[in-house]
Amino acid sequence: MPAPLMHIDCSPSLPREADVVVIGGGVVGVFSAYYLARRGLKVTLIEKGRIAAEQSSRNWGWCRQQNRDARELPMATKSLDLWEKVAQETGQDTGFRRCGLLYLSQDENELAGWAKWRDFARTVGVTTHMLSAEEATERGKATGRKWKGGVFSPTDGTADPSKAVPVAARGIMAAGGTVHQHCAARGLELSAGRVSAVVTEAGSIRTKTVVMAGGAWASSFCNQLGVRFPQAAVRQSILAVAPGANGLPDALHTARISLTRRSNGGYTLAISGRARVDPTPQQFRFSREFVPMFARRWRHLAPGAFEGWRQGHESLRKWTLDDITPMERNRILDPKPDMGQIRLTYRRACELIPELQRVAISDVWAGYIDSTPDGIPAVGEVEGIPGFILAAGFSGHGFGIGPGAGHMIADIITGSEPIVDPRPYRPERLKTAAWGKVAEF
């Protein structure tokens, strides 16, 4: 079943022209359009399915600085401030709270790694607290176990994946932009080598600027333009339990299980990093680029089935602009959950926190997490196609840093001072090998 998700009504008719067209109604695309609309630009967002129906509603909901790679940390810090402002600007609740994130461990090496990150974080003004054995055991008392230590990041928090992005999409329309669901982008038209229009299943929109924020679909779309964007996705399975468990932390990570309190009082449960690698044509095409990534994270990954091939998001085939596309055949990526992992996750959670034995599983879902070879997003104008801005490959971090990414994209388009340095995210970097560059966290 899909993850819980708020429904929104969309704009009535597709415009014939726009200053900017954003392709993709996930967190990055929505916040890009949101900040562009608030600056007075005529912006149109098109989504082949429903707003936030893929990974933007299927994640944990964490908005964190803790353990971020140094290249992503500035964007994470800015995003936390922006998450707070969205509720004020829209007058609607995204579920965002700075509840703090709790990490507990029995592993001395893991604790040493967190302490090293704490020392780095201090140099950039980020506060995080290492916990002694006594402090960790007290904060983790719901487990009934003693812990060697932990870390608590008090200024980090969570937002609600079921409604946060739809709320921001409503903000686009309130600011004068338009949002169109069930409207797939088939491709671009170019004039003198630069963007001149977006061709959708419902007609063309004249524009000089396009943001491709299509998540796991981005590489197959780029392939239509002859752009090589190395991207691969893994399938992660998650479950939620009903309300009724008491005395649990709002957000907890351990090596065996992680949990997050949801707005309805239930909890999302997952095993960090555990996923299936479904073979697809695109996986094979970019296999060499992803060797460094898989070499680092192979312990958490397992071979998948042909679920990814069936979904069609990593196809290498090309289509014409008057042809039905894979995005129209599969409006929403809703892959089958790995039920073995679901059972393992629930068993581990109940073993770690006995209170969870009192509540039943309410929802089960899976989603595709798209990644770049180094685990850092690709954001910036694509070389050789002026006006075509790529914003994809957020590697499972998109929900938390989505507002900062969207703000930075709006800055780039409007010529404003970027909210963070965009250079670490430039797509051209992916032309070189990722050895020694894979994100640590």
Short mmCIF file of C-alpha atoms in Angstrom, two decimals:
data_model
loop_
_atom_site.label_atom_id
_atom_site.label_comp_id
_atom_site.label_asym_id
_atom_site.label_seq_id
_atom_site.Cartn_x
_atom_site.Cartn_y
_atom_site.Cartn_z
CA MET A 1 0.00 0.00 0.00
CA PRO A 2 1.23 3.58 -0.52
CA ALA A 3 2.34 5.74 2.38
CA PRO A 4 -0.27 8.07 3.93
CA LEU A 5 -0.56 11.31 1.93
CA MET A 6 -2.65 14.49 2.02
CA HIS A 7 -4.63 15.21 -1.15
CA ILE A 8 -4.55 18.68 -2.71
CA ASP A 9 -6.54 20.22 -5.54
CA CYS A 10 -4.48 21.58 -8.41
CA SER A 11 -4.72 24.55 -10.77
CA PRO A 12 -7.53 24.34 -13.36
CA SER A 13 -5.71 24.87 -16.67
CA LEU A 14 -2.20 24.52 -18.03
CA PRO A 15 -0.66 27.89 -18.99
CA ARG A 16 0.76 28.45 -22.46
CA GLU A 17 3.91 30.11 -21.12
CA ALA A 18 5.82 30.55 -17.87
CA ASP A 19 9.00 32.14 -16.60
CA VAL A 20 10.01 28.77 -15.13
CA VAL A 21 8.59 25.27 -15.45
CA VAL A 22 9.45 22.84 -12.66
CA ILE A 23 9.17 19.14 -13.53
CA GLY A 24 8.51 16.95 -10.49
CA GLY A 25 6.20 17.37 -7.52
CA GLY A 26 8.49 16.00 -4.83
CA VAL A 27 10.05 18.05 -2.05
CA VAL A 28 12.82 19.60 -4.18
CA GLY A 29 10.59 20.52 -7.10
CA VAL A 30 7.85 21.90 -4.87
CA PHE A 31 10.19 24.07 -2.82
CA SER A 32 11.94 25.32 -5.97
CA ALA A 33 8.57 26.43 -7.34
CA TYR A 34 7.51 27.77 -3.94
CA TYR A 35 10.45 30.16 -3.62
CA LEU A 36 10.26 31.20 -7.27
CA ALA A 37 6.56 32.02 -6.94
CA ARG A 38 7.15 34.00 -3.76
CA ARG A 39 9.63 36.15 -5.73
CA GLY A 40 6.96 37.06 -8.23
CA LEU A 41 7.97 34.79 -11.10
CA LYS A 42 5.34 33.11 -13.23
CA VAL A 43 6.11 29.51 -12.30
CA THR A 44 4.36 26.29 -13.29
CA LEU A 45 4.94 22.96 -11.58
CA ILE A 46 3.95 19.77 -13.38
CA GLU A 47 3.75 16.33 -11.77
CA LYS A 48 2.98 13.10 -13.63
CA GLY A 49 1.10 11.67 -10.62
CA ARG A 50 0.29 13.23 -7.25
CA ILE A 51 2.27 15.78 -5.29
CA ALA A 52 4.76 14.01 -2.96
CA ALA A 53 3.40 10.56 -3.82
CA GLU A 54 6.84 8.98 -4.25
CA GLN A 55 9.82 9.28 -1.91
CA SER A 56 8.74 12.64 -0.49
CA SER A 57 5.96 10.90 1.45
CA ARG A 58 7.78 7.59 1.99
CA ASN A 59 10.75 8.77 4.08
CA TRP A 60 11.35 9.00 7.82
CA GLY A 61 10.62 12.72 8.05
CA TRP A 62 13.98 13.60 9.62
CA CYS A 63 15.28 17.16 9.17
CA ARG A 64 18.78 16.85 10.50
CA GLN A 65 22.22 18.36 10.67
CA GLN A 66 23.61 15.53 12.78
CA ASN A 67 26.09 13.35 10.86
CA ARG A 68 25.63 15.25 7.60
CA ASP A 69 28.45 15.17 5.10
CA ALA A 70 30.38 18.47 5.17
CA ARG A 71 29.17 19.28 1.66
CA GLU A 72 25.51 18.98 2.68
CA LEU A 73 25.68 20.46 6.17
CA PRO A 74 25.29 24.14 5.17
CA MET A 75 22.14 23.27 3.21
CA ALA A 76 20.81 21.21 6.12
CA THR A 77 21.33 24.09 8.55
CA LYS A 78 19.57 26.59 6.29
CA SER A 79 16.76 24.13 5.65
CA LEU A 80 15.91 23.86 9.34
CA ASP A 81 15.31 27.61 9.51
CA LEU A 82 13.25 27.46 6.31
CA TRP A 83 11.14 24.58 7.63
CA GLU A 84 10.15 26.78 10.56
CA LYS A 85 9.22 29.68 8.29
CA VAL A 86 7.03 27.65 5.92
CA ALA A 87 4.31 27.21 8.52
CA GLN A 88 4.38 30.97 9.23
CA GLU A 89 4.32 31.86 5.52
CA THR A 90 1.55 29.47 4.53
CA GLY A 91 -0.46 29.48 7.74
CA GLN A 92 -0.55 25.68 7.61
CA ASP A 93 1.09 22.97 9.69
CA THR A 94 3.83 20.90 8.05
CA GLY A 95 4.34 18.87 11.21
CA PHE A 96 7.82 20.36 11.64
CA ARG A 97 9.18 20.36 15.18
CA ARG A 98 12.69 20.79 16.56
CA CYS A 99 12.21 17.78 18.80
CA GLY A 100 15.89 16.78 18.72
CA LEU A 101 17.29 13.52 17.37
CA LEU A 102 18.65 10.80 19.66
CA TYR A 103 21.37 8.34 18.62
CA LEU A 104 22.31 5.43 20.89
CA SER A 105 25.13 2.92 20.49
CA GLN A 106 27.00 0.01 22.03
CA ASP A 107 29.87 0.35 19.55
CA GLU A 108 33.01 2.25 20.59
CA ASN A 109 34.02 2.85 16.97
CA GLU A 110 30.62 4.27 16.12
CA LEU A 111 30.75 6.57 19.14
CA ALA A 112 34.23 7.72 18.14
CA GLY A 113 32.91 8.57 14.67
CA TRP A 114 30.10 10.63 16.16
CA ALA A 115 32.54 12.43 18.45
CA LYS A 116 34.73 13.26 15.45
CA TRP A 117 31.72 14.70 13.66
CA ARG A 118 30.84 16.70 16.82
CA ASP A 119 34.28 18.27 16.75
CA PHE A 120 33.84 19.20 13.10
CA ALA A 121 30.33 20.56 13.70
CA ARG A 122 31.63 22.94 16.34
CA THR A 123 33.78 24.65 13.71
CA VAL A 124 30.68 25.56 11.70
CA GLY A 125 28.46 26.54 14.62
CA VAL A 126 26.36 23.37 14.88
CA THR A 127 25.49 22.13 18.36
CA THR A 128 25.42 18.43 19.16
CA HIS A 129 25.92 16.72 22.52
CA MET A 130 27.83 13.50 23.10
CA LEU A 131 26.12 11.45 25.80
CA SER A 132 27.85 9.49 28.52
CA ALA A 133 26.74 5.95 29.28
CA GLU A 134 24.53 7.24 32.09
CA GLU A 135 23.01 10.00 29.95
CA ALA A 136 22.41 7.69 27.01
CA THR A 137 20.78 5.08 29.23
CA GLU A 138 18.49 7.72 30.76
CA ARG A 139 17.43 9.18 27.41
CA GLY A 140 16.96 5.66 26.06
CA LYS A 141 15.07 4.34 29.07
CA ALA A 142 12.22 3.18 26.82
CA THR A 143 14.56 0.41 25.67
CA GLY A 144 15.18 -0.84 29.22
CA ARG A 145 18.87 -1.29 28.30
CA LYS A 146 22.17 0.19 29.28
CA TRP A 147 24.04 2.00 26.50
CA LYS A 148 27.72 2.80 26.14
CA GLY A 149 26.90 6.27 24.85
CA GLY A 150 25.10 8.32 22.28
CA VAL A 151 24.53 11.72 20.82
CA PHE A 152 21.66 14.20 20.99
CA SER A 153 21.20 16.99 18.45
CA PRO A 154 18.74 19.40 20.11
CA THR A 155 18.15 21.77 17.19
CA ASP A 156 17.32 19.03 14.68
CA GLY A 157 13.79 17.81 14.17
CA THR A 158 11.17 16.12 12.05
CA ALA A 159 8.37 17.11 9.70
CA ASP A 160 5.38 15.04 8.59
CA PRO A 161 5.97 13.39 5.17
CA SER A 162 2.24 12.88 4.72
CA LYS A 163 1.48 16.60 4.54
CA ALA A 164 4.62 18.78 4.52
CA VAL A 165 5.16 18.90 0.74
CA PRO A 166 1.44 19.22 -0.14
CA VAL A 167 1.28 22.21 2.23
CA ALA A 168 4.18 23.86 0.37
CA ALA A 169 2.48 23.08 -2.96
CA ARG A 170 -0.59 24.96 -1.78
CA GLY A 171 1.80 27.79 -0.95
CA ILE A 172 2.89 27.89 -4.61
CA MET A 173 -0.67 28.52 -5.74
CA ALA A 174 -1.27 31.05 -2.97
CA ALA A 175 1.76 32.98 -4.25
CA GLY A 176 0.44 33.05 -7.83
CA GLY A 177 2.06 29.94 -9.31
CA THR A 178 0.23 26.98 -10.83
CA VAL A 179 0.43 23.28 -9.89
CA HIS A 180 -0.68 20.49 -12.21
CA GLN A 181 -1.03 16.87 -11.15
CA HIS A 182 -1.44 13.93 -13.55
CA CYS A 183 0.49 15.90 -16.15
CA ALA A 184 3.68 14.21 -17.34
CA ALA A 185 6.52 16.08 -19.04
CA ARG A 186 7.43 14.24 -22.25
CA GLY A 187 10.48 16.32 -23.13
CA LEU A 188 11.90 19.71 -24.05
CA GLU A 189 11.98 21.81 -27.17
CA LEU A 190 15.20 23.70 -27.86
CA SER A 191 15.81 26.80 -29.98
CA ALA A 192 19.40 27.65 -30.92
CA GLY A 193 20.50 25.06 -28.38
CA ARG A 194 18.70 26.48 -25.37
CA VAL A 195 15.38 25.64 -23.70
CA SER A 196 12.34 27.12 -25.41
CA ALA A 197 9.43 24.93 -24.24
CA VAL A 198 8.34 21.93 -22.18
CA VAL A 199 6.16 19.41 -23.98
CA THR A 200 3.63 17.74 -21.68
CA GLU A 201 0.90 15.20 -22.32
CA ALA A 202 -1.58 18.10 -22.07
CA GLY A 203 0.25 20.50 -24.39
CA SER A 204 3.35 22.68 -24.58
CA ILE A 205 4.45 25.47 -22.24
CA ARG A 206 6.78 28.10 -23.65
CA THR A 207 9.61 28.87 -21.24
CA LYS A 208 13.32 29.63 -21.15
CA THR A 209 14.03 27.87 -17.85
CA VAL A 210 13.24 24.34 -16.70
CA VAL A 211 14.05 22.64 -13.41
CA MET A 212 14.26 18.85 -13.67
CA ALA A 213 13.41 17.60 -10.17
CA GLY A 214 12.04 14.23 -11.20
CA GLY A 215 13.65 12.16 -8.45
CA ALA A 216 14.27 8.58 -9.53
CA TRP A 217 13.01 9.41 -13.05
CA ALA A 218 15.56 12.17 -13.70
CA SER A 219 18.24 10.16 -15.50
CA SER A 220 15.83 8.57 -17.99
CA PHE A 221 14.47 12.04 -18.78
CA CYS A 222 17.98 13.45 -19.23
CA ASN A 223 18.76 10.55 -21.56
CA GLN A 224 16.16 11.90 -24.00
CA LEU A 225 18.33 15.01 -24.36
CA GLY A 226 21.59 13.12 -24.75
CA VAL A 227 22.63 14.08 -21.22
CA ARG A 228 24.48 11.39 -19.24
CA PHE A 229 23.38 11.64 -15.60
CA PRO A 230 24.69 8.70 -13.52
CA GLN A 231 21.89 7.79 -11.13
CA ALA A 232 20.84 4.59 -9.40
CA ALA A 233 18.01 3.79 -7.01
CA VAL A 234 17.58 1.25 -4.24
CA ARG A 235 14.28 -0.04 -2.85
CA GLN A 236 13.75 0.52 0.87
CA SER A 237 10.83 -0.92 2.83
CA ILE A 238 9.27 0.85 5.82
CA LEU A 239 6.36 0.31 8.17
CA ALA A 240 4.26 2.41 10.51
CA VAL A 241 2.52 1.37 13.72
CA ALA A 242 -0.72 2.72 15.13
CA PRO A 243 -0.84 5.21 18.02
CA GLY A 244 -0.80 3.85 21.55
CA ALA A 245 2.87 3.33 22.45
CA ASN A 246 3.89 5.66 25.30
CA GLY A 247 7.15 7.00 26.64
CA LEU A 248 9.15 6.71 23.40
CA PRO A 249 11.59 9.31 22.04
CA ASP A 250 10.30 11.43 19.16
CA ALA A 251 13.17 10.29 16.93
CA LEU A 252 15.65 7.52 17.72
CA HIS A 253 18.43 5.86 15.77
CA THR A 254 20.31 2.70 16.71
CA ALA A 255 22.27 0.30 14.56
CA ARG A 256 19.41 -2.20 14.65
CA ILE A 257 16.36 0.04 14.30
CA SER A 258 15.28 3.66 13.87
CA LEU A 259 11.91 5.16 14.74
CA THR A 260 10.11 8.47 14.25
CA ARG A 261 6.95 9.77 15.87
CA ARG A 262 4.26 10.68 13.31
CA SER A 263 1.70 13.47 13.63
CA ASN A 264 -1.07 10.97 14.43
CA GLY A 265 0.85 9.60 17.42
CA GLY A 266 2.02 6.46 15.67
CA TYR A 267 5.61 5.68 14.69
CA THR A 268 7.52 4.98 11.51
CA LEU A 269 10.01 2.10 11.85
CA ALA A 270 12.96 1.34 9.58
CA ILE A 271 16.42 -0.19 9.47
CA SER A 272 18.86 2.51 8.44
CA GLY A 273 20.54 1.87 5.10
CA ARG A 274 18.93 -1.56 4.54
CA ALA A 275 17.64 -1.83 0.99
CA ARG A 276 17.31 -4.01 -2.11
CA VAL A 277 19.15 -3.34 -5.35
CA ASP A 278 16.76 -4.16 -8.18
CA PRO A 279 18.59 -4.73 -11.48
CA THR A 280 17.54 -2.37 -14.28
CA PRO A 281 19.01 -1.26 -17.62
CA GLN A 282 20.13 1.98 -15.99
CA GLN A 283 21.79 0.13 -13.11
CA PHE A 284 23.89 -1.79 -15.62
CA ARG A 285 24.70 1.34 -17.64
CA PHE A 286 26.13 3.18 -14.64
CA SER A 287 27.49 0.19 -12.72
CA ARG A 288 31.12 1.29 -13.01
CA GLU A 289 30.37 4.76 -11.64
CA PHE A 290 28.69 3.25 -8.58
CA VAL A 291 31.45 0.81 -7.61
CA PRO A 292 32.85 3.21 -4.93
CA MET A 293 29.37 3.68 -3.43
CA PHE A 294 28.55 -0.03 -3.29
CA ALA A 295 32.04 -0.85 -2.01
CA ARG A 296 31.33 1.31 1.02
CA ARG A 297 27.74 0.29 1.66
CA TRP A 298 27.49 -3.32 0.46
CA ARG A 299 26.85 -4.64 3.97
CA HIS A 300 23.48 -2.88 4.02
CA LEU A 301 22.38 -3.83 0.51
CA ALA A 302 20.98 -7.06 -0.86
CA PRO A 303 20.14 -8.19 -4.40
CA GLY A 304 16.60 -7.40 -5.42
CA ALA A 305 14.20 -8.76 -8.01
CA PHE A 306 12.88 -7.39 -11.27
CA GLU A 307 10.57 -4.94 -9.47
CA GLY A 308 12.66 -2.00 -10.69
CA TRP A 309 12.62 -3.25 -14.27
CA ARG A 310 8.82 -3.54 -14.10
CA GLN A 311 8.39 -0.02 -12.70
CA GLY A 312 10.09 1.52 -15.76
CA HIS A 313 11.79 4.50 -14.09
CA GLU A 314 15.29 3.33 -15.05
CA SER A 315 14.65 2.54 -18.70
CA LEU A 316 17.19 3.39 -21.40
CA ARG A 317 14.66 3.56 -24.19
CA LYS A 318 13.89 6.82 -25.98
CA TRP A 319 10.50 8.16 -27.00
CA THR A 320 9.15 10.88 -29.23
CA LEU A 321 7.34 13.94 -27.92
CA ASP A 322 4.01 12.70 -29.28
CA ASP A 323 4.42 9.25 -27.75
CA ILE A 324 3.08 7.93 -24.44
CA THR A 325 5.99 7.82 -22.00
CA PRO A 326 6.91 5.46 -19.14
CA MET A 327 5.85 8.23 -16.72
CA GLU A 328 2.30 8.07 -18.08
CA ARG A 329 2.21 4.29 -17.87
CA ASN A 330 3.33 4.39 -14.23
CA ARG A 331 2.14 7.61 -12.62
CA ILE A 332 3.47 6.77 -9.16
CA LEU A 333 6.37 4.55 -8.17
CA ASP A 334 4.77 2.21 -5.65
CA PRO A 335 7.03 -0.85 -5.52
CA LYS A 336 6.29 -3.98 -3.55
CA PRO A 337 7.71 -3.90 -0.02
CA ASP A 338 10.26 -6.50 1.01
CA MET A 339 8.06 -8.33 3.52
CA GLY A 340 11.04 -10.19 4.96
CA GLN A 341 12.57 -6.84 5.86
CA ILE A 342 9.24 -5.59 7.21
CA ARG A 343 8.99 -8.57 9.56
CA LEU A 344 12.62 -8.14 10.63
CA THR A 345 12.11 -4.44 11.26
CA TYR A 346 9.03 -5.00 13.41
CA ARG A 347 10.67 -7.83 15.35
CA ARG A 348 13.78 -5.78 16.06
CA ALA A 349 11.68 -2.78 17.11
CA CYS A 350 9.61 -4.84 19.55
CA GLU A 351 12.75 -6.42 20.99
CA LEU A 352 14.39 -3.04 21.48
CA ILE A 353 11.31 -1.21 22.78
CA PRO A 354 8.81 -3.59 24.42
CA GLU A 355 6.17 -0.86 24.50
CA LEU A 356 5.78 -1.30 20.73
CA GLN A 357 4.36 -4.79 21.30
CA ARG A 358 1.15 -3.01 22.37
CA VAL A 359 0.48 -1.54 18.93
CA ALA A 360 -0.20 -3.12 15.56
CA ILE A 361 1.30 -2.39 12.16
CA SER A 362 -0.93 0.17 10.43
CA ASP A 363 0.86 0.76 7.11
CA VAL A 364 3.56 -0.89 5.02
CA TRP A 365 5.23 0.61 1.95
CA ALA A 366 8.39 0.76 -0.14
CA GLY A 367 10.05 3.50 -2.12
CA TYR A 368 12.96 4.07 -4.46
CA ILE A 369 15.82 6.19 -3.09
CA ASP A 370 17.78 7.67 -5.97
CA SER A 371 21.47 8.41 -5.55
CA THR A 372 24.48 9.86 -7.33
CA PRO A 373 27.81 7.98 -7.32
CA ASP A 374 29.15 10.13 -4.45
CA GLY A 375 25.90 10.40 -2.50
CA ILE A 376 25.67 14.19 -2.93
CA PRO A 377 22.87 15.84 -4.96
CA ALA A 378 23.39 17.10 -8.50
CA VAL A 379 22.05 20.66 -8.69
CA GLY A 380 22.86 23.20 -11.35
CA GLU A 381 22.54 24.11 -15.01
CA VAL A 382 23.45 21.27 -17.36
CA GLU A 383 26.41 21.99 -19.61
CA GLY A 384 25.44 22.45 -23.23
CA ILE A 385 21.73 23.15 -22.60
CA PRO A 386 21.25 26.72 -21.31
CA GLY A 387 18.12 27.02 -19.20
CA PHE A 388 18.02 23.35 -18.19
CA ILE A 389 18.65 23.00 -14.45
CA LEU A 390 19.08 19.55 -12.92
CA ALA A 391 18.07 18.96 -9.30
CA ALA A 392 18.17 15.24 -8.53
CA GLY A 393 20.17 12.46 -6.86
CA PHE A 394 19.42 13.55 -3.29
CA SER A 395 20.44 10.12 -2.01
CA GLY A 396 17.81 9.74 0.69
CA HIS A 397 18.44 13.20 2.14
CA GLY A 398 16.04 15.22 -0.01
CA PHE A 399 13.20 15.61 2.48
CA GLY A 400 15.32 17.23 5.18
CA ILE A 401 17.31 19.53 2.88
CA GLY A 402 14.58 20.15 0.31
CA PRO A 403 13.73 23.70 1.41
CA GLY A 404 17.38 24.77 1.23
CA ALA A 405 17.81 23.12 -2.16
CA GLY A 406 14.68 24.82 -3.50
CA HIS A 407 15.81 28.19 -2.16
CA MET A 408 19.26 27.76 -3.75
CA ILE A 409 17.70 26.86 -7.10
CA ALA A 410 15.50 29.97 -6.93
CA ASP A 411 18.62 32.00 -6.11
CA ILE A 412 20.46 30.60 -9.15
CA ILE A 413 17.55 31.32 -11.49
CA THR A 414 16.94 34.86 -10.24
CA GLY A 415 20.62 35.79 -9.99
CA SER A 416 20.43 36.31 -6.23
CA GLU A 417 23.22 35.56 -3.77
CA PRO A 418 22.89 31.79 -3.19
CA ILE A 419 21.73 30.77 0.25
CA VAL A 420 24.64 28.27 0.27
CA ASP A 421 27.63 27.74 -2.00
CA PRO A 422 26.28 25.81 -5.03
CA ARG A 423 29.68 24.58 -6.24
CA PRO A 424 29.75 21.25 -4.32
CA TYR A 425 26.52 20.24 -6.09
CA ARG A 426 27.42 21.09 -9.70
CA PRO A 427 26.46 18.21 -12.04
CA GLU A 428 29.78 18.37 -13.97
CA ARG A 429 31.64 16.84 -11.03
CA LEU A 430 30.03 13.49 -11.86
CA LYS A 431 32.23 13.19 -14.94
CA THR A 432 35.10 12.12 -12.65
CA ALA A 433 35.33 8.97 -10.50
CA ALA A 434 33.79 9.00 -7.02
CA TRP A 435 36.67 7.17 -5.31
CA GLY A 436 37.43 8.96 -2.03
CA LYS A 437 34.42 11.26 -2.47
CA VAL A 438 31.51 9.11 -1.29
CA ALA A 439 29.48 10.82 1.45
CA GLU A 440 30.35 9.46 4.89
CA PHE A 441 26.84 9.62 6.31
#
